[in-house]
Each structure stands twice: as structure tokens, then as C-alpha cells.
mmCIF file of C-alpha atoms and ligand atoms in Angstrom:
data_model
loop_
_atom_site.group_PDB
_atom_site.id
_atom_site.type_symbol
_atom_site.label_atom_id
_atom_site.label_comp_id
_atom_site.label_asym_id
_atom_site.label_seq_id
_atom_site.Cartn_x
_atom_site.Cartn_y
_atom_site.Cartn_z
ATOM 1 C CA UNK D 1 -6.081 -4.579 13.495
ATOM 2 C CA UNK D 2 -2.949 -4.882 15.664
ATOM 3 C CA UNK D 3 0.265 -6.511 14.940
ATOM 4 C CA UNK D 4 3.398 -6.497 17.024
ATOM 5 C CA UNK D 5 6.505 -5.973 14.726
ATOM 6 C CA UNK D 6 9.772 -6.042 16.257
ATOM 7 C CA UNK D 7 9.494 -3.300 18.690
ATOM 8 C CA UNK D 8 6.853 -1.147 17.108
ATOM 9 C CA UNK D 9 3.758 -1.658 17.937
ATOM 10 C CA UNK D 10 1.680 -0.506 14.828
ATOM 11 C CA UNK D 11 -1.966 -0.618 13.434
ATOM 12 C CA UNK D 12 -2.080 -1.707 10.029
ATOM 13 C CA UNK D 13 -5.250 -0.022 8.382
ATOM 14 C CA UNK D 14 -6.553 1.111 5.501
ATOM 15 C CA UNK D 15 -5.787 5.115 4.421
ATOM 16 C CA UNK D 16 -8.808 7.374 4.105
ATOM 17 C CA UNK D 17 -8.775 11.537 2.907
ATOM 18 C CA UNK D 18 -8.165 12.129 6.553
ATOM 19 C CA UNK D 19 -4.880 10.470 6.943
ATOM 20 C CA UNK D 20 -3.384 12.295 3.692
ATOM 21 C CA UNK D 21 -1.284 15.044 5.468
ATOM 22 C CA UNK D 22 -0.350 12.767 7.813
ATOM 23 C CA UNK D 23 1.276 10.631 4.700
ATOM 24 C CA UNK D 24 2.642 13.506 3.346
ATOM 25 C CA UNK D 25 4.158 14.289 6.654
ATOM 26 C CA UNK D 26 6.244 11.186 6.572
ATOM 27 C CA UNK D 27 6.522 11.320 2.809
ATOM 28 C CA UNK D 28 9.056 13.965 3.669
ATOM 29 C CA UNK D 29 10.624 12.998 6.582
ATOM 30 C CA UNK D 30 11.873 9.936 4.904
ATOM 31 C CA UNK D 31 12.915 11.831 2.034
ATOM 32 C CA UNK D 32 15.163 14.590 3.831
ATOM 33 C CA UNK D 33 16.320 11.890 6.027
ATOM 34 C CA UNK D 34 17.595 9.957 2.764
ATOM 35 C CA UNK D 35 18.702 12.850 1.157
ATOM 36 C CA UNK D 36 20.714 14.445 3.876
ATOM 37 C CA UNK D 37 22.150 10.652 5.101
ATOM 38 C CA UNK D 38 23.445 10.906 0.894
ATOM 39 C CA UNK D 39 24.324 14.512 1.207
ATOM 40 C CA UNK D 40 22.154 15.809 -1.127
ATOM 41 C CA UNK D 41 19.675 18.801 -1.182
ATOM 42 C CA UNK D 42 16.219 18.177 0.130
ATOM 43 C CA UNK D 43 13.332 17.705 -2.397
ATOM 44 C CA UNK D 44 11.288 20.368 -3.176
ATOM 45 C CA UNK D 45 7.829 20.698 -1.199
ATOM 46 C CA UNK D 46 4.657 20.563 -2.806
ATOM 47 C CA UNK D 47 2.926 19.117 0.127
ATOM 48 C CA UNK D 48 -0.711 20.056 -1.629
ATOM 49 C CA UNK D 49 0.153 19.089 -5.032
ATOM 50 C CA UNK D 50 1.434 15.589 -3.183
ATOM 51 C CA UNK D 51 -1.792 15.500 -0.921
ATOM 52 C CA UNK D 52 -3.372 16.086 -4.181
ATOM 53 C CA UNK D 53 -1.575 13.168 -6.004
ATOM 54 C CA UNK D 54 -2.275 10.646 -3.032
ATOM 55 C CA UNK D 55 -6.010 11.864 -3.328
ATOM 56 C CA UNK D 56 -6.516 10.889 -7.013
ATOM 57 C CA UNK D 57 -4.395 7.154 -6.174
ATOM 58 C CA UNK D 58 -6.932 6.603 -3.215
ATOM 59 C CA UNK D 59 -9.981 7.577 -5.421
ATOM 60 C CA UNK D 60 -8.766 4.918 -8.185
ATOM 61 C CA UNK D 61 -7.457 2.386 -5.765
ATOM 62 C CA UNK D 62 -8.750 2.596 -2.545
ATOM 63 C CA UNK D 63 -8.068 -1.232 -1.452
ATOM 64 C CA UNK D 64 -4.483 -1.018 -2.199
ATOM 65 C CA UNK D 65 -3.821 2.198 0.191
ATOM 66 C CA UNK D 66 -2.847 1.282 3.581
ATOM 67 C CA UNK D 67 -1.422 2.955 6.598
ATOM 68 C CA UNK D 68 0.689 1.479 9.729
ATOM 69 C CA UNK D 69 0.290 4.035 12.940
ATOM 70 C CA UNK D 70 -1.385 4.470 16.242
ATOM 71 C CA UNK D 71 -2.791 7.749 18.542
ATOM 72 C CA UNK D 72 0.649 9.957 17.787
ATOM 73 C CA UNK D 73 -0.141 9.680 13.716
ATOM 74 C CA UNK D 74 0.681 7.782 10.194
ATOM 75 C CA UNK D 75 4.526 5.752 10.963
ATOM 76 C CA UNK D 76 4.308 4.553 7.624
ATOM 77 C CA UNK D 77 2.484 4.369 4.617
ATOM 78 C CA UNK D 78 1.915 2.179 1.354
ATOM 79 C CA UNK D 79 -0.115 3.093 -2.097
ATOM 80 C CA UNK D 80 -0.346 0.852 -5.462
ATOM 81 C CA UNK D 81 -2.317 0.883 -8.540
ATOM 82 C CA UNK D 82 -3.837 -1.537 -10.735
ATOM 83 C CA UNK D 83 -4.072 -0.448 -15.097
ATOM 84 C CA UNK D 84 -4.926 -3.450 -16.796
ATOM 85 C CA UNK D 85 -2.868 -6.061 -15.708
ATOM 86 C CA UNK D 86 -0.229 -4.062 -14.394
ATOM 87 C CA UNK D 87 0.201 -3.716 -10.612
ATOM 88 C CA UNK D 88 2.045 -0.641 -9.630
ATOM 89 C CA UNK D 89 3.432 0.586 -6.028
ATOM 90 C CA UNK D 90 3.629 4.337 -6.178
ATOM 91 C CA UNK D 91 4.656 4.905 -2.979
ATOM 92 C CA UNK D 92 6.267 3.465 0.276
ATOM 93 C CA UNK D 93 7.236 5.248 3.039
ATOM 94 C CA UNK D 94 8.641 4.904 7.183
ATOM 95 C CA UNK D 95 8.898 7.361 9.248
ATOM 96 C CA UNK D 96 12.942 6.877 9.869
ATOM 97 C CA UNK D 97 12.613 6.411 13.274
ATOM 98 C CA UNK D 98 10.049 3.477 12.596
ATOM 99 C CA UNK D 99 12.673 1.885 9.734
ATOM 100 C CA UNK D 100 14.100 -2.016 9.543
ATOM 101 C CA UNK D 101 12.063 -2.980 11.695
ATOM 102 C CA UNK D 102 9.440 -4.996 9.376
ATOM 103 C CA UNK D 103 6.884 -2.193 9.010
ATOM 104 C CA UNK D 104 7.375 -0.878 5.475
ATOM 105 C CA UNK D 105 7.196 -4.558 4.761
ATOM 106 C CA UNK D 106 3.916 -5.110 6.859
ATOM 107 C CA UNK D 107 2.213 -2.021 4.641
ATOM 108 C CA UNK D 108 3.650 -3.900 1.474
ATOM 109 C CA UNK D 109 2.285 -7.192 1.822
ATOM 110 C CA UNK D 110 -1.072 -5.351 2.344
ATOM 111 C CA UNK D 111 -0.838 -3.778 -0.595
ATOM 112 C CA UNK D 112 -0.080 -6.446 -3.104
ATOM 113 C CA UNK D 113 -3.142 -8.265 -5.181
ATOM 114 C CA UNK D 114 -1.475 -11.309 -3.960
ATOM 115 C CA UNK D 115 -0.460 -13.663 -1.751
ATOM 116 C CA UNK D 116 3.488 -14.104 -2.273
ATOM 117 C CA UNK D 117 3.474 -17.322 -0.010
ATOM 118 C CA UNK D 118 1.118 -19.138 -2.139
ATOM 119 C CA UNK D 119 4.172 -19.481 -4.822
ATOM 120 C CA UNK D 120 6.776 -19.191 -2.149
ATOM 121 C CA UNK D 121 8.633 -22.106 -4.302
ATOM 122 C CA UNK D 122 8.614 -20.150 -7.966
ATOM 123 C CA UNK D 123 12.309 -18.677 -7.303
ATOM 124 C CA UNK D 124 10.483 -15.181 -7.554
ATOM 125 C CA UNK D 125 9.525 -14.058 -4.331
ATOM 126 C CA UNK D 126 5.933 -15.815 -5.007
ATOM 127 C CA UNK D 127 5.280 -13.314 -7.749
ATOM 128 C CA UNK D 128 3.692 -15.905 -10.209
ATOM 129 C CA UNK D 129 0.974 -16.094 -7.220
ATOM 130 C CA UNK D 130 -0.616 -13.232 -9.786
ATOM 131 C CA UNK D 131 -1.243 -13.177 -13.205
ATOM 132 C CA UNK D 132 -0.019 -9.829 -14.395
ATOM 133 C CA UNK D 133 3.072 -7.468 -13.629
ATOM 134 C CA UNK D 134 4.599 -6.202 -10.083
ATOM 135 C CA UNK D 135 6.148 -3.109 -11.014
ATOM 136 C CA UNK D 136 7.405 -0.031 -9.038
ATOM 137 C CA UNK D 137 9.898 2.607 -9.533
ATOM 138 C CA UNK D 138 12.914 2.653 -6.771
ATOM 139 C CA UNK D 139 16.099 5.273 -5.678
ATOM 140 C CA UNK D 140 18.990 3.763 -6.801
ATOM 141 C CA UNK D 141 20.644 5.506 -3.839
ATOM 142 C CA UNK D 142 18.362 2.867 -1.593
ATOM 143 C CA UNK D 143 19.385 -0.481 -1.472
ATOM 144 C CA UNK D 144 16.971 -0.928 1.374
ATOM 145 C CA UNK D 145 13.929 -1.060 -0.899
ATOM 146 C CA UNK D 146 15.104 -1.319 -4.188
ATOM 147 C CA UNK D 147 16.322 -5.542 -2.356
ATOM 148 C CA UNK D 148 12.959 -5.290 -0.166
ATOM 149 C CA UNK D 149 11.111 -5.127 -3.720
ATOM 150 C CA UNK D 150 13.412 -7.697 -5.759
ATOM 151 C CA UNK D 151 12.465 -10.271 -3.096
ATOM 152 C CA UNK D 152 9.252 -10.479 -4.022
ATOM 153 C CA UNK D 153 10.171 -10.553 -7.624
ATOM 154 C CA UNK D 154 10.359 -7.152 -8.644
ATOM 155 C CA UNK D 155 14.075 -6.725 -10.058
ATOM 156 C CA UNK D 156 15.217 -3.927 -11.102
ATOM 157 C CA UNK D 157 15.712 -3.793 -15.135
ATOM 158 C CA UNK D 158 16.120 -0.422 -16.278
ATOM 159 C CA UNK D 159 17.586 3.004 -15.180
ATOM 160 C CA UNK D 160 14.940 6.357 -15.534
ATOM 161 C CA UNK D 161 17.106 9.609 -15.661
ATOM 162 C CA UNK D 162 15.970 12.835 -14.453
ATOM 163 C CA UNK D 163 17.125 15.226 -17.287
ATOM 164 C CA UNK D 164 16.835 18.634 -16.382
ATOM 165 C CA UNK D 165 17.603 21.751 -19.149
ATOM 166 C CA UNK D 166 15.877 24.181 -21.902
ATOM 167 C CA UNK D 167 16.968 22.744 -25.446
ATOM 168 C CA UNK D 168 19.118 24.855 -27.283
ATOM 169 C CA UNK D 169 17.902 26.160 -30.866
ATOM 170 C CA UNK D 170 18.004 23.797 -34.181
ATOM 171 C CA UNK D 171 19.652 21.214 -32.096
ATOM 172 C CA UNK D 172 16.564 18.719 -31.603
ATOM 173 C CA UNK D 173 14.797 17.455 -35.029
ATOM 174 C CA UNK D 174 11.416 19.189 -36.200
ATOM 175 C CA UNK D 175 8.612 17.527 -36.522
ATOM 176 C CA UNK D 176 8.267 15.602 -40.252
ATOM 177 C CA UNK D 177 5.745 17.261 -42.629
ATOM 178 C CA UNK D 178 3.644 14.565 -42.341
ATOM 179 C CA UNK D 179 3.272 14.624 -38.838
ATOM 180 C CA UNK D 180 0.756 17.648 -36.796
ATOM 181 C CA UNK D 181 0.300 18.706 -33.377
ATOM 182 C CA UNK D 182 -3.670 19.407 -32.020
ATOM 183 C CA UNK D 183 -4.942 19.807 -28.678
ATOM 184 C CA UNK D 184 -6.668 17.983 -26.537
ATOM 185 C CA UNK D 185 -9.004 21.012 -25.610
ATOM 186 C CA UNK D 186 -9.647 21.527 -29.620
ATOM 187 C CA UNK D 187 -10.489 17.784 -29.908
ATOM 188 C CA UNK D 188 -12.920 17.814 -27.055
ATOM 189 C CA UNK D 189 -14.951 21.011 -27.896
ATOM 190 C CA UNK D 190 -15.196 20.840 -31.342
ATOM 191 C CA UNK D 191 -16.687 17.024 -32.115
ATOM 192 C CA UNK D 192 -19.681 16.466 -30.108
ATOM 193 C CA UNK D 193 -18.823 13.277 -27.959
ATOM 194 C CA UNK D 194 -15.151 15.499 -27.506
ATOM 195 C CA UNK D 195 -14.492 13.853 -24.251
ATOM 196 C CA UNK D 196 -15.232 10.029 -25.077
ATOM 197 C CA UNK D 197 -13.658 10.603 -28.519
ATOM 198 C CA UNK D 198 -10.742 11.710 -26.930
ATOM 199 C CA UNK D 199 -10.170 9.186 -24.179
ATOM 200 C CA UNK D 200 -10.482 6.538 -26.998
ATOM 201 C CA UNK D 201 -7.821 7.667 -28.781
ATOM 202 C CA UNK D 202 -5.214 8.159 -25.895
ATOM 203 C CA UNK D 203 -6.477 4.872 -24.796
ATOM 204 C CA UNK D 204 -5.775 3.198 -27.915
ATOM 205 C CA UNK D 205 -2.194 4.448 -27.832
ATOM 206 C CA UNK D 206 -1.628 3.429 -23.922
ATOM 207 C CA UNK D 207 -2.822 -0.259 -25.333
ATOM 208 C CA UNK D 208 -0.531 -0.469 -28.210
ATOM 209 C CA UNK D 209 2.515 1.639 -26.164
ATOM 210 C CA UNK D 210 1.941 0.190 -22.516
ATOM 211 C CA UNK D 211 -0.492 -2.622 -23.109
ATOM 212 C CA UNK D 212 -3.857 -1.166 -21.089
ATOM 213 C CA UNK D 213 -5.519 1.839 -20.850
ATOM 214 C CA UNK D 214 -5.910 4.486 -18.102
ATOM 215 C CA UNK D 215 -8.947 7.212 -18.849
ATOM 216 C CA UNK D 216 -8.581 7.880 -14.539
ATOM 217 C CA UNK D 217 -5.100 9.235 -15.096
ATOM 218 C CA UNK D 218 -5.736 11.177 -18.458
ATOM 219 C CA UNK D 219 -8.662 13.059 -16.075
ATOM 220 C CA UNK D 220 -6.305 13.434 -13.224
ATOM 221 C CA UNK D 221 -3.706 15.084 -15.565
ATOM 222 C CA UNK D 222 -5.861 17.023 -17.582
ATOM 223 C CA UNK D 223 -7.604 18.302 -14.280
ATOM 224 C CA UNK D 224 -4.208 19.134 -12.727
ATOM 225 C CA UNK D 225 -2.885 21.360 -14.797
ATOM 226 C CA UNK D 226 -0.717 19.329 -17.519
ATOM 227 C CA UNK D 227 -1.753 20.293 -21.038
ATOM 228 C CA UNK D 228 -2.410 17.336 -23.711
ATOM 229 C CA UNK D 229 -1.716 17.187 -27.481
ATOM 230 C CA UNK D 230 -2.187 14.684 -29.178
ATOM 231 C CA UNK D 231 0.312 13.938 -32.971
ATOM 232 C CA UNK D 232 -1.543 12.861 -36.260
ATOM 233 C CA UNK D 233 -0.661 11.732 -39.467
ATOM 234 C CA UNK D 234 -1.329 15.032 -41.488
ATOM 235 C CA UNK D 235 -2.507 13.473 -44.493
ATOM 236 C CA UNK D 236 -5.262 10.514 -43.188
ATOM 237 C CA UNK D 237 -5.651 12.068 -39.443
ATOM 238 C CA UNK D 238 -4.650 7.985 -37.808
ATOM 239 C CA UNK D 239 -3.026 9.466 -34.402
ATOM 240 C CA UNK D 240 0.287 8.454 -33.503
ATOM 241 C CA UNK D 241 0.629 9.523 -29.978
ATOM 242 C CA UNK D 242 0.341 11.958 -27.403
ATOM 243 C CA UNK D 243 1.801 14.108 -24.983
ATOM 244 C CA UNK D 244 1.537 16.283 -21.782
ATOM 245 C CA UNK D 245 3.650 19.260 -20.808
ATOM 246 C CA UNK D 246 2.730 21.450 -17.874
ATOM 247 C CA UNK D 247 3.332 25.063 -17.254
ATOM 248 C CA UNK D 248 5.896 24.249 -13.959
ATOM 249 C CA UNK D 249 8.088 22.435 -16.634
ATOM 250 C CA UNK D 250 7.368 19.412 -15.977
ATOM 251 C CA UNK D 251 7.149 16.945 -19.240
ATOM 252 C CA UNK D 252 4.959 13.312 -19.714
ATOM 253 C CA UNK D 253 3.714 11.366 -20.413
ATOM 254 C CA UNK D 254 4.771 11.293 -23.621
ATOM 255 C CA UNK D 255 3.389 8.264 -25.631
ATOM 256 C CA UNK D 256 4.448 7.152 -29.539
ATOM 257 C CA UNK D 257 3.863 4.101 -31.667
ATOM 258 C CA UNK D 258 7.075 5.048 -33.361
ATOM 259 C CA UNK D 259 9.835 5.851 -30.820
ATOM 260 C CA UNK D 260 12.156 7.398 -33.819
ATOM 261 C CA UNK D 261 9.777 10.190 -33.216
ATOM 262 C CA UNK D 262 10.042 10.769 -29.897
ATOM 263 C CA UNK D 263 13.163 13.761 -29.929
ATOM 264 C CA UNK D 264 10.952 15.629 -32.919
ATOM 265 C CA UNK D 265 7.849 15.459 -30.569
ATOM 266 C CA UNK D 266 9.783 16.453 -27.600
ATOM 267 C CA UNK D 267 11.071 19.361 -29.479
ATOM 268 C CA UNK D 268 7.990 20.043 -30.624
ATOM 269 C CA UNK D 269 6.128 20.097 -27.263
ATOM 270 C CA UNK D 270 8.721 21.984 -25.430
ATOM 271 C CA UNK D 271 7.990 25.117 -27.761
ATOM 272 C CA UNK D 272 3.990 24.785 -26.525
ATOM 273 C CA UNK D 273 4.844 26.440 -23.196
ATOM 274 C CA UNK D 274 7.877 28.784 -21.635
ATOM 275 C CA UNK D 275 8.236 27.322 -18.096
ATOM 276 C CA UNK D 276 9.981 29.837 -15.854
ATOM 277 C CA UNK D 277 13.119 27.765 -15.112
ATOM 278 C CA UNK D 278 14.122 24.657 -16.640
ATOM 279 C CA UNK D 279 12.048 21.616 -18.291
ATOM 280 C CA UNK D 280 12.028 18.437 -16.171
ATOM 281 C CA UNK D 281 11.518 15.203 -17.883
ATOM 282 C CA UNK D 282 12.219 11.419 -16.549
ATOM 283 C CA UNK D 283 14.149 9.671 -19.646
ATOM 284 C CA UNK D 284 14.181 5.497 -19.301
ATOM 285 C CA UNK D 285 17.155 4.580 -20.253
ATOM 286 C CA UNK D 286 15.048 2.266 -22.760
ATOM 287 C CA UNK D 287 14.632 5.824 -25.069
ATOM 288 C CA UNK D 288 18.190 5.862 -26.442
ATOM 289 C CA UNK D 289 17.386 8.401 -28.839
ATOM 290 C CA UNK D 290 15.697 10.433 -26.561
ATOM 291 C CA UNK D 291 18.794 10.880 -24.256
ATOM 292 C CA UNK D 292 21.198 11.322 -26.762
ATOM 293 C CA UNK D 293 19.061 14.064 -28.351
ATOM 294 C CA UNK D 294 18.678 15.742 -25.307
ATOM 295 C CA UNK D 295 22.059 15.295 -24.144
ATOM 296 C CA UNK D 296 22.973 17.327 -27.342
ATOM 297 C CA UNK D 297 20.636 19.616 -26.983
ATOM 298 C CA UNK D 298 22.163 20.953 -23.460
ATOM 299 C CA UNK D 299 19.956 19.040 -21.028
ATOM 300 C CA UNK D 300 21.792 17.508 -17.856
ATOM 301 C CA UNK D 301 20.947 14.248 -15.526
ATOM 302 C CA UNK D 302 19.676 15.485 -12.439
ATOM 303 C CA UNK D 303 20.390 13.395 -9.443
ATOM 304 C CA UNK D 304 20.677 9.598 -9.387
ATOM 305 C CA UNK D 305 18.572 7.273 -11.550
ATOM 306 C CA UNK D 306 15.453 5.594 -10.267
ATOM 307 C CA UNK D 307 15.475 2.034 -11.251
ATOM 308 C CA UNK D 308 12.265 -0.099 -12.540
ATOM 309 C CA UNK D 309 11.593 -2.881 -10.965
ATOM 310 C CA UNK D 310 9.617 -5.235 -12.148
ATOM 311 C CA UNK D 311 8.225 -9.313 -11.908
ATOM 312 C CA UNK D 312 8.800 -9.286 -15.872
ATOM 313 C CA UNK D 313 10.102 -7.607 -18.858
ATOM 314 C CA UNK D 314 8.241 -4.719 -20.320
ATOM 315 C CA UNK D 315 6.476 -2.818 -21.344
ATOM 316 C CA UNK D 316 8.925 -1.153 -24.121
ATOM 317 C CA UNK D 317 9.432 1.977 -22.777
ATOM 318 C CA UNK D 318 12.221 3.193 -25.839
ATOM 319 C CA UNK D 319 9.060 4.944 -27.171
ATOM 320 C CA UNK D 320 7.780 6.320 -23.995
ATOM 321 C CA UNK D 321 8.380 9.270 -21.618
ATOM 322 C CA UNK D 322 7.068 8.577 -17.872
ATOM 323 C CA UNK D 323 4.746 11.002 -16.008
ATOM 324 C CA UNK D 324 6.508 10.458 -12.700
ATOM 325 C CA UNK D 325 8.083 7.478 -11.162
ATOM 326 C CA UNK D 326 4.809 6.849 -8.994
ATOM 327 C CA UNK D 327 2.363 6.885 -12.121
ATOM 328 C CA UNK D 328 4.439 5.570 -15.298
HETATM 329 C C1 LIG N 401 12.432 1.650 2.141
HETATM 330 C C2 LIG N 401 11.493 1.558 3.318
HETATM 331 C C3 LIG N 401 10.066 1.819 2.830
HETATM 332 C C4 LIG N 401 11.541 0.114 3.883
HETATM 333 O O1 LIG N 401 10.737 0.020 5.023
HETATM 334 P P1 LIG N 401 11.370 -0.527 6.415
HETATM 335 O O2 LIG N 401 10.278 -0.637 7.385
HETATM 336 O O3 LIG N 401 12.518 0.324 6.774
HETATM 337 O O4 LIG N 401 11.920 -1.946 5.940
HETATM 338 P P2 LIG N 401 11.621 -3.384 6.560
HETATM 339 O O5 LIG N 401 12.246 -3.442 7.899
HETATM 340 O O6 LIG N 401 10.180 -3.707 6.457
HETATM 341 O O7 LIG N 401 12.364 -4.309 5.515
HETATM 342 C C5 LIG N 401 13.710 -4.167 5.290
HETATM 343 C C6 LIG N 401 14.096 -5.155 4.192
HETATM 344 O O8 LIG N 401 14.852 -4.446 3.187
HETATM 345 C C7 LIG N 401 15.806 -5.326 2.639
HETATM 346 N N1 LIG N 401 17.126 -4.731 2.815
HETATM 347 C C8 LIG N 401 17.553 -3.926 3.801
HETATM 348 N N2 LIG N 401 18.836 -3.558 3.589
HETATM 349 C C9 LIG N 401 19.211 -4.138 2.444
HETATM 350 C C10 LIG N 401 20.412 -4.152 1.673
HETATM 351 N N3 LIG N 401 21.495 -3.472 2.042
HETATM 352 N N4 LIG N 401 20.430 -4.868 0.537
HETATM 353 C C11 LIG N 401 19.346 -5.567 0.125
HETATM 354 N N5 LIG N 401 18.187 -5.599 0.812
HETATM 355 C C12 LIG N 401 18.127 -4.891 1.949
HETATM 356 C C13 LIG N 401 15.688 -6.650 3.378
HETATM 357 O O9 LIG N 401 14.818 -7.472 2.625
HETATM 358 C C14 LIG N 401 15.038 -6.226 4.672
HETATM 359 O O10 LIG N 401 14.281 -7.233 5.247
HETATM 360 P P3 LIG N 401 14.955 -8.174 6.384
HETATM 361 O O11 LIG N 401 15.541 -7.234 7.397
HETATM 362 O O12 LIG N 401 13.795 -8.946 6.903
HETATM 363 O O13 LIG N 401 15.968 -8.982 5.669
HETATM 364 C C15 LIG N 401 11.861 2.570 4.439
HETATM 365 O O14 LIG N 401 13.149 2.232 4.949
HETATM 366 C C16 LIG N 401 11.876 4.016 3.987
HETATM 367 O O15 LIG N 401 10.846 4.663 4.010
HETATM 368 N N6 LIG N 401 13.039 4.535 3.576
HETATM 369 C C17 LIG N 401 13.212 5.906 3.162
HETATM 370 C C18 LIG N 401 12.347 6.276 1.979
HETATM 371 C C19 LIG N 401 12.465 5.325 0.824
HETATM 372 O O16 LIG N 401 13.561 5.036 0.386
HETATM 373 N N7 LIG N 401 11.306 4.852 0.310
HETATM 374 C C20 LIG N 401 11.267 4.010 -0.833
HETATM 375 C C21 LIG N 401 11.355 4.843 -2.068
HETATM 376 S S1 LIG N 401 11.689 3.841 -3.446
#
């Protein structure tokens, strides 16, 4: 399908495996462009682990993946996710030589589950066209999309910090008595439906913590290299959350029906592991404790906050630790 935007003139299509490098490829061209226009460092590359990440998004949500571009490559590029009733835009990206000139907005609109001018009256950008929640995470050093995104109803509500650091000894709280620490592994080899039993139980949590459930990402995670624990009440074994840490440093999600515990567990999951440089962990500013804890412990903010956006209020993230701003 061609459309004629501005001066571009761009196919808007959906992405398939082939086109991933070529997303990548623009991923971080309009990242060092942003960066460098801000005068900050690059990103770090990961193309494969990215490639990898837009893989497991296009496996789960194929018909919300779409691509602008012609014969020379991708220009642009667009993914979202539906959990439950949440609809979530991990990622949108122009190439900046393609920018304000309508495309990223083109790739939005076809990845929405809705038609915003069927509500174009509700004073929300048409966002009450769809039942759920528009979410997405945006640089608060980008005006560009974080007002491209309010005006279709996703405002932004609530800062995530990057806090970067290796807690100092006896500064963060242990974990209560009452409270223990088992794998994920341990749980799925030792009872004999391990696997099931264990996506029930995360599941559960996600429910009661995020309001639905997500077994895709809890194989994506486990697959990639992020090791899972899950917290239990010592005495009658009723599980009170979980969490992931990964060997790069990298912390989330971390998921609790009782935020109050969220430094202990923190603590607690940072002595699984012994990264090689610092732990990494995205803080919404909705975990007070969390960031005063870590503050205290030595960590540092890293960067500029993203900022949620979102058609409505929640979920309560103060007892919650994101996995990334593309995948809450
Ligand atoms: C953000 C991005 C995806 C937008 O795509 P684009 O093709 O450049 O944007 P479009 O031309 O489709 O839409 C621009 C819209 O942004 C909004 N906008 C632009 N500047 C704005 C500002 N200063 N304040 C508020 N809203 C602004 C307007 O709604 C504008 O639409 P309009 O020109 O019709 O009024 C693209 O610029 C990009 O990739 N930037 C670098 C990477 C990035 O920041 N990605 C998003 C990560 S959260």
C-alpha cells in the first residue's frame, strides 16, 4: 500500500523477520541522532539482543508491527503489544532524515487496536474508541513524541528513573523471616507439571500487581537469559511475588503484592548474581520506597527519566519494578 506523506513517499506495510535489521538499523540512527542533538553519549549496541527483542514482540503481536519504507530499506518503524486489556507501544522509530513529516504518525495509527476518529469528540484524542488502556513509555528529552502520544490520549503521568549502582553493605533491609527466596528452575523441575505450575503463579501475581497476565513474556525472559525467583511466605508457602535479575546487571521485573517489600527483595536479589559492572534497574517514580532505599544505598539516576504515558491511571506501579520501558 502507498501513501504520499508530505514529501516522502513511503509504503506502509506490515514487518516480517526479514525487515528486523533493517529496524534495528534505524532504531539507532534515531537514537544517536537524539542523543548527540542533547549532547549525550550514544546508547550502547546490542543490535542482536534488540533484533532478538523485536523477534519475540512480532511472534506475540504480529498485527500490531508495521513498517513505512520503499527499495532503499525500513524509514521508519512501529511495534505494540496487547496483555489483557492493556495496549502497549514498545517502539517507534524515523529514520531522522524521514522525521516531521507525518510518517512516525502514519506507522502509529497502524498500530493502534483502534480507530481514534471514531471518538474524535471524547476530549482524548479518540482514545475511548477502545475499551482498555493506551500506554507507552516516552524520553522526556523528546517532546516530539512524548505530545505526538498525548494527542491521542496517552498523557504522560509518571516519571521511570534509570538508577544505576552496586548497593553498599547493611544499607538496604533483609528480607523478614517470614519471607523465602526459591527459583524458578527448582519450582519447574521438581513438581511434575513445573512449567504450568509455575506460569500460574507468576500469572496470578501479574493479575493482582498489573491486572492481566503475560506467560509469552515470562518464556521470553526466562529463554533470554534473566533468572526468576519467585518470594513465599515461609510458613504456609502463598507466594508473594517474583523477580528477574540477569547476569549483564540488568534488574525486572520485579513484581510484589506488598510494595513495603520491595527494597528487602531488591536487596535480596541483587546478592543472587555479581554482574561485572554496575546493576541497572528502571525505578517508577510510583516506588517511593524503592528510590529512597536505593538512593541510600549508593545507586545514582542515570540519564533523564522516561515518562508513562497513558489513556488512564494505573496500574499501581509503587509495588513494581519494570523490565524495560518497551515491555513494562
Ligand atoms: C518521535 C518520532 C517517532 C515521531 O515521528 P515523526 O515522523 O518525526 O513525527 P510526525 O511528523 O509523524 O508527527 C509529529 C507530531 O509530533 C508532535 N510534536 C512535534 N513537536 C512537538 C512539540 N514541540 N510539542 C508537542 N508536540 C510536538 C505533533 O503532534 C506533530 O504532529 P503535527 O506536526 O501534525 O502537529 C520520530 O521523530 C523519531 O523517531 N524521533 C527520534 C526517536 C524517538 O524519539 N522515538 C520515540 C521514542 S519515545
Amino acid at each position: 500500500m502507498i501513501a504520499r506523506l508530505g514529501e516522502v513517499a513511503t509504503g506502509i506495510r506490515p514487518i516480517i523477520p526479514a525487515d528486523l535489521p533493517g529496524c534495528a538499523s534505524v532504531f539507532y540512527a534515531a537514537l544517536d541522532e537524539l542523543t548527540a542533538r542533547h549532547g549525550q553519549p550514544p546508547p550502547i549496541r546490542n543490535e542482536a539482543g534488540m533484533i532478538g527483542f523485536f523477534g519475540h514482540l512480532l511472534t506475540t503481536d504480529g498485527e500490531r508491527a508495521w513498517l513505512s519504507g520503499g527499495i532503499d530499506g525500513v524509514d521508519a518503524f512501529g511495534f505494540a503489544h496487547l496483555r489483557g486489556s492493556l495496549w502497549f507501544l514498545s517502539f517507534l522509530f524515523v529514520r531522522p532524515e524521514s522525521q516531521a513529516q507525518g510518517v512516525g504518525r502514519q506507522v502509529l495509527l497502524r498500530t493502534f487496536p483502534h480507530d481514534p476518529s471514531a471518538a474524535a469528540d471524547d476530549g482524548m484524542g479518540g482514545a475511548s474508541a477502545w475499551n482498555g488502556v493506551l500506554a507507552t513509555c516516552a524520553d522526556s528529552i523528546q517532546p516530539v513524541s512524548t505530545g505526538l502520544y498525548t494527542g491521542y490520549g496517552m498523557v504522560p503521568r509518571l516519571p521511570l528513573f534509570t538508577m544505576l549502582g552496586r548497593p553498599r553493605r547493611g544499607v538496604l533491609p533483609g528480607l523478614p523471616r517470614s519471607v523465602e527466596r526459591c527459583g524458578f528452575d527448582d519450582l519447574v523441575d521438581t513438581a511434575p507439571d513445573g512449567h504450568r505450575r509455575l506460569v500460574d503463579l507468576v500469572g496470578e501475581i501479574d493479575q493482582q500487581v498489573l491486572g492481566y497476565d503475560r506467560p509469552v513474556d515470562h518464556r521470553f525472559w526466562r529463554v533470554a537469559d534473566r533468572r526468576g525467583w519467585v518470594y513465599r511466605d515461609r510458613a504456609d508457602g502463598a507466594i508473594l511475588g517474583y523477580g528477574y535479575a540477569q547476569p549483564s546487571g540488568r534488574l525486572g521485573p520485579v513484581a510484589l503484592l506488598d510494595g513495603e517489600l520491595l527494597p528487602a527483595v531488591l536487596g535480596d536479589l541483587m546478592s543472587t548474581l555479581q554482574p561485572a559492572g554496575d546493576w541497572q534497574i528502571f525505578v517508577p517514580g510510583a516506588a517511593e520506597r524503592v528510590m529512597v532505599a536505593l538512593l541510600h544505598a549508593g545507586f545514582r539516576c542515570e540519564g533523564t527519566p522516561a515518562l508513562y504515558c497513558a489513556s488512564r491511571i494505573g496500574p499501581d506501579l509503587s509495588r513494581y519494578i519494570v523490565a524495560s520501558f518497551a515491555l513494562l
